[in-house]
Amino acid sequence: MRRGIIAVLLICAFVVLAAYYQANITQHLDYPREGEVSANYAKYVGQNVTISGTVAATDVGSFQLKGLYGTYTILSSEAVQRGDVVTVVGTLQPGHQLRAVAMFVSPWLLSELVYVRSFIALIVLVVLFFMSWRFDWRAFVIRPREKRRDRDQLSERKVE
């Protein structure tokens, strides 16, 4: 009973904290993000903003960045490749242009390796879990596996 109450309280605390974070995240950012910019573009022209997305096309001195709410022309001589994941901090200009002040580029291969690494870690964790635990289908619970030494001692006691 006590465990259930504690679990419910912890879940409620997590939900409240997550809702607070979601409601107040924009007040704690250094620069407005694409969601705020797209809602009121004219308000942010001339200010520094943060836009993240995938490089859609490259050109000399600029590239096209496809974000969640639109495509932006990034004015920068930084070398990027099509498909790279980029976060740009820069001055917003009219016509969905952004003059880059700072950029963080992650090649598409590194972005994809995050998923591969997570999948491998999941497999390792599942194997480690099932080496120490087993599912009891009769009681429909997860139980610790008996150690081989303990099983041998039990079988010896039964024989005597």
mmCIF file of C-alpha atoms in Angstrom:
data_model
loop_
_atom_site.group_PDB
_atom_site.id
_atom_site.type_symbol
_atom_site.label_atom_id
_atom_site.label_comp_id
_atom_site.label_asym_id
_atom_site.label_seq_id
_atom_site.Cartn_x
_atom_site.Cartn_y
_atom_site.Cartn_z
ATOM 1 C CA MET A 1 0.000 0.000 0.000
ATOM 2 C CA ARG A 2 2.756 2.426 1.005
ATOM 3 C CA ARG A 3 4.720 1.647 -2.170
ATOM 4 C CA GLY A 4 1.686 2.436 -4.289
ATOM 5 C CA ILE A 5 1.168 5.805 -2.621
ATOM 6 C CA ILE A 6 4.840 6.696 -3.028
ATOM 7 C CA ALA A 7 4.760 5.644 -6.690
ATOM 8 C CA VAL A 8 1.665 7.758 -7.363
ATOM 9 C CA LEU A 9 3.216 10.764 -5.606
ATOM 10 C CA LEU A 10 6.438 10.439 -7.615
ATOM 11 C CA ILE A 11 4.533 10.143 -10.882
ATOM 12 C CA CYS A 12 2.434 13.199 -10.012
ATOM 13 C CA ALA A 13 5.569 15.185 -9.103
ATOM 14 C CA PHE A 14 7.148 14.188 -12.420
ATOM 15 C CA VAL A 15 4.060 15.273 -14.383
ATOM 16 C CA VAL A 16 3.893 18.622 -12.569
ATOM 17 C CA LEU A 17 7.608 19.308 -13.143
ATOM 18 C CA ALA A 18 7.352 18.320 -16.818
ATOM 19 C CA ALA A 19 4.350 20.602 -17.330
ATOM 20 C CA TYR A 20 6.142 23.481 -15.597
ATOM 21 C CA TYR A 21 9.221 22.955 -17.757
ATOM 22 C CA GLN A 22 7.164 22.871 -20.961
ATOM 23 C CA ALA A 23 5.266 26.020 -20.012
ATOM 24 C CA ASN A 24 8.333 28.024 -18.962
ATOM 25 C CA ILE A 25 11.181 26.795 -21.180
ATOM 26 C CA THR A 26 11.102 29.819 -23.461
ATOM 27 C CA GLN A 27 11.661 32.199 -20.542
ATOM 28 C CA HIS A 28 14.959 30.490 -19.690
ATOM 29 C CA LEU A 29 16.498 30.339 -23.166
ATOM 30 C CA ASP A 30 19.299 32.655 -24.270
ATOM 31 C CA TYR A 31 17.646 33.194 -27.663
ATOM 32 C CA PRO A 32 14.141 32.533 -29.001
ATOM 33 C CA ARG A 33 13.745 29.299 -30.951
ATOM 34 C CA GLU A 34 12.011 28.585 -34.227
ATOM 35 C CA GLY A 35 8.614 27.976 -32.629
ATOM 36 C CA GLU A 36 8.478 31.485 -31.177
ATOM 37 C CA VAL A 37 9.978 33.044 -34.312
ATOM 38 C CA SER A 38 7.458 31.432 -36.660
ATOM 39 C CA ALA A 39 4.543 32.552 -34.478
ATOM 40 C CA ASN A 40 5.525 36.250 -34.755
ATOM 41 C CA TYR A 41 8.300 36.645 -37.335
ATOM 42 C CA ALA A 42 8.248 40.462 -37.550
ATOM 43 C CA LYS A 43 8.781 40.783 -33.791
ATOM 44 C CA TYR A 44 12.141 38.971 -33.949
ATOM 45 C CA VAL A 45 13.650 40.581 -37.090
ATOM 46 C CA GLY A 46 16.984 42.128 -36.107
ATOM 47 C CA GLN A 47 17.317 39.983 -32.972
ATOM 48 C CA ASN A 48 19.489 36.929 -32.327
ATOM 49 C CA VAL A 49 17.540 33.674 -32.576
ATOM 50 C CA THR A 50 18.313 29.948 -32.622
ATOM 51 C CA ILE A 51 17.181 27.834 -35.566
ATOM 52 C CA SER A 52 17.856 24.094 -35.874
ATOM 53 C CA GLY A 53 17.276 21.814 -38.805
ATOM 54 C CA THR A 54 18.711 19.828 -41.669
ATOM 55 C CA VAL A 55 20.706 21.301 -44.538
ATOM 56 C CA ALA A 56 18.485 21.081 -47.632
ATOM 57 C CA ALA A 57 20.789 22.763 -50.187
ATOM 58 C CA THR A 58 24.152 24.509 -50.267
ATOM 59 C CA ASP A 59 25.383 27.536 -52.201
ATOM 60 C CA VAL A 60 28.423 29.820 -52.148
ATOM 61 C CA GLY A 61 28.227 31.866 -48.934
ATOM 62 C CA SER A 62 24.889 30.440 -47.828
ATOM 63 C CA PHE A 63 22.803 27.304 -47.422
ATOM 64 C CA GLN A 64 19.155 26.352 -46.988
ATOM 65 C CA LEU A 65 18.188 25.038 -43.565
ATOM 66 C CA LYS A 66 14.902 23.142 -43.287
ATOM 67 C CA GLY A 67 13.509 23.615 -39.786
ATOM 68 C CA LEU A 68 10.273 22.418 -38.248
ATOM 69 C CA TYR A 69 8.226 25.420 -39.380
ATOM 70 C CA GLY A 70 9.913 26.472 -42.605
ATOM 71 C CA THR A 71 13.087 26.816 -44.634
ATOM 72 C CA TYR A 72 15.640 29.507 -43.818
ATOM 73 C CA THR A 73 18.525 30.873 -45.858
ATOM 74 C CA ILE A 74 21.583 30.898 -43.615
ATOM 75 C CA LEU A 75 24.185 33.477 -44.609
ATOM 76 C CA SER A 76 27.486 31.857 -43.661
ATOM 77 C CA SER A 77 30.640 30.625 -45.336
ATOM 78 C CA GLU A 78 30.788 27.595 -43.041
ATOM 79 C CA ALA A 79 31.294 24.353 -44.966
ATOM 80 C CA VAL A 80 28.242 22.121 -44.562
ATOM 81 C CA GLN A 81 26.953 19.159 -46.532
ATOM 82 C CA ARG A 82 23.430 18.337 -47.561
ATOM 83 C CA GLY A 83 21.817 16.278 -44.786
ATOM 84 C CA ASP A 84 23.913 17.709 -41.934
ATOM 85 C CA VAL A 85 22.034 18.600 -38.768
ATOM 86 C CA VAL A 86 22.801 22.227 -37.901
ATOM 87 C CA THR A 87 21.924 24.579 -35.059
ATOM 88 C CA VAL A 88 22.465 28.235 -35.942
ATOM 89 C CA VAL A 89 22.531 31.223 -33.619
ATOM 90 C CA GLY A 90 22.255 34.387 -35.661
ATOM 91 C CA THR A 91 20.555 37.655 -36.461
ATOM 92 C CA LEU A 92 17.155 37.200 -38.074
ATOM 93 C CA GLN A 93 16.599 39.210 -41.238
ATOM 94 C CA PRO A 94 13.528 39.731 -43.440
ATOM 95 C CA GLY A 95 12.638 37.017 -45.923
ATOM 96 C CA HIS A 96 13.507 34.016 -43.727
ATOM 97 C CA GLN A 97 17.216 34.831 -43.754
ATOM 98 C CA LEU A 98 19.577 34.416 -40.851
ATOM 99 C CA ARG A 99 23.083 35.905 -40.621
ATOM 100 C CA ALA A 100 25.005 33.284 -38.627
ATOM 101 C CA VAL A 101 26.903 34.290 -35.493
ATOM 102 C CA ALA A 102 27.630 30.758 -34.246
ATOM 103 C CA MET A 103 26.914 27.336 -35.716
ATOM 104 C CA PHE A 104 26.971 23.806 -34.412
ATOM 105 C CA VAL A 105 27.205 21.241 -37.209
ATOM 106 C CA SER A 106 26.661 17.523 -36.771
ATOM 107 C CA PRO A 107 27.301 15.408 -39.878
ATOM 108 C CA TRP A 108 24.404 13.163 -40.863
ATOM 109 C CA LEU A 109 26.469 10.047 -40.090
ATOM 110 C CA LEU A 110 26.993 11.090 -36.456
ATOM 111 C CA SER A 111 23.310 11.905 -36.147
ATOM 112 C CA GLU A 112 22.384 8.425 -37.329
ATOM 113 C CA LEU A 113 24.988 6.726 -35.104
ATOM 114 C CA VAL A 114 23.084 7.949 -32.043
ATOM 115 C CA TYR A 115 20.270 5.550 -32.947
ATOM 116 C CA VAL A 116 22.646 2.668 -33.693
ATOM 117 C CA ARG A 117 24.431 3.172 -30.370
ATOM 118 C CA SER A 118 21.130 3.257 -28.490
ATOM 119 C CA PHE A 119 19.927 0.075 -30.199
ATOM 120 C CA ILE A 120 23.139 -1.783 -29.283
ATOM 121 C CA ALA A 121 22.888 -0.550 -25.684
ATOM 122 C CA LEU A 122 19.278 -1.755 -25.535
ATOM 123 C CA ILE A 123 20.300 -5.243 -26.671
ATOM 124 C CA VAL A 124 23.096 -5.398 -24.075
ATOM 125 C CA LEU A 125 20.750 -4.278 -21.298
ATOM 126 C CA VAL A 126 18.091 -6.820 -22.264
ATOM 127 C CA VAL A 127 20.669 -9.635 -22.283
ATOM 128 C CA LEU A 128 22.068 -8.571 -18.897
ATOM 129 C CA PHE A 129 18.571 -8.297 -17.472
ATOM 130 C CA PHE A 130 17.505 -11.756 -18.568
ATOM 131 C CA MET A 131 20.754 -13.281 -17.308
ATOM 132 C CA SER A 132 19.782 -12.252 -13.756
ATOM 133 C CA TRP A 133 16.007 -12.279 -13.953
ATOM 134 C CA ARG A 134 13.283 -14.515 -15.349
ATOM 135 C CA PHE A 135 9.588 -14.120 -16.032
ATOM 136 C CA ASP A 136 7.336 -16.434 -14.054
ATOM 137 C CA TRP A 137 4.347 -17.032 -16.326
ATOM 138 C CA ARG A 138 2.278 -18.766 -13.628
ATOM 139 C CA ALA A 139 2.425 -15.849 -11.168
ATOM 140 C CA PHE A 140 2.907 -13.300 -13.975
ATOM 141 C CA VAL A 141 5.838 -11.628 -12.182
ATOM 142 C CA ILE A 142 9.548 -11.104 -12.742
ATOM 143 C CA ARG A 143 11.713 -13.105 -10.339
ATOM 144 C CA PRO A 144 15.466 -13.232 -9.768
ATOM 145 C CA ARG A 145 17.178 -16.248 -11.274
ATOM 146 C CA GLU A 146 18.501 -18.796 -8.831
ATOM 147 C CA LYS A 147 22.250 -19.071 -8.702
ATOM 148 C CA ARG A 148 23.641 -22.406 -9.921
ATOM 149 C CA ARG A 149 25.299 -23.067 -6.539
ATOM 150 C CA ASP A 150 21.999 -22.488 -4.723
ATOM 151 C CA ARG A 151 20.199 -24.848 -7.083
ATOM 152 C CA ASP A 152 22.848 -27.522 -6.576
ATOM 153 C CA GLN A 153 22.545 -27.233 -2.776
ATOM 154 C CA LEU A 154 18.766 -27.470 -3.018
ATOM 155 C CA SER A 155 18.963 -30.569 -5.193
ATOM 156 C CA GLU A 156 21.453 -32.184 -2.774
ATOM 157 C CA ARG A 157 19.101 -31.528 0.149
ATOM 158 C CA LYS A 158 16.211 -33.083 -1.727
ATOM 159 C CA VAL A 159 18.252 -36.223 -2.459
ATOM 160 C CA GLU A 160 19.208 -36.742 1.213
#
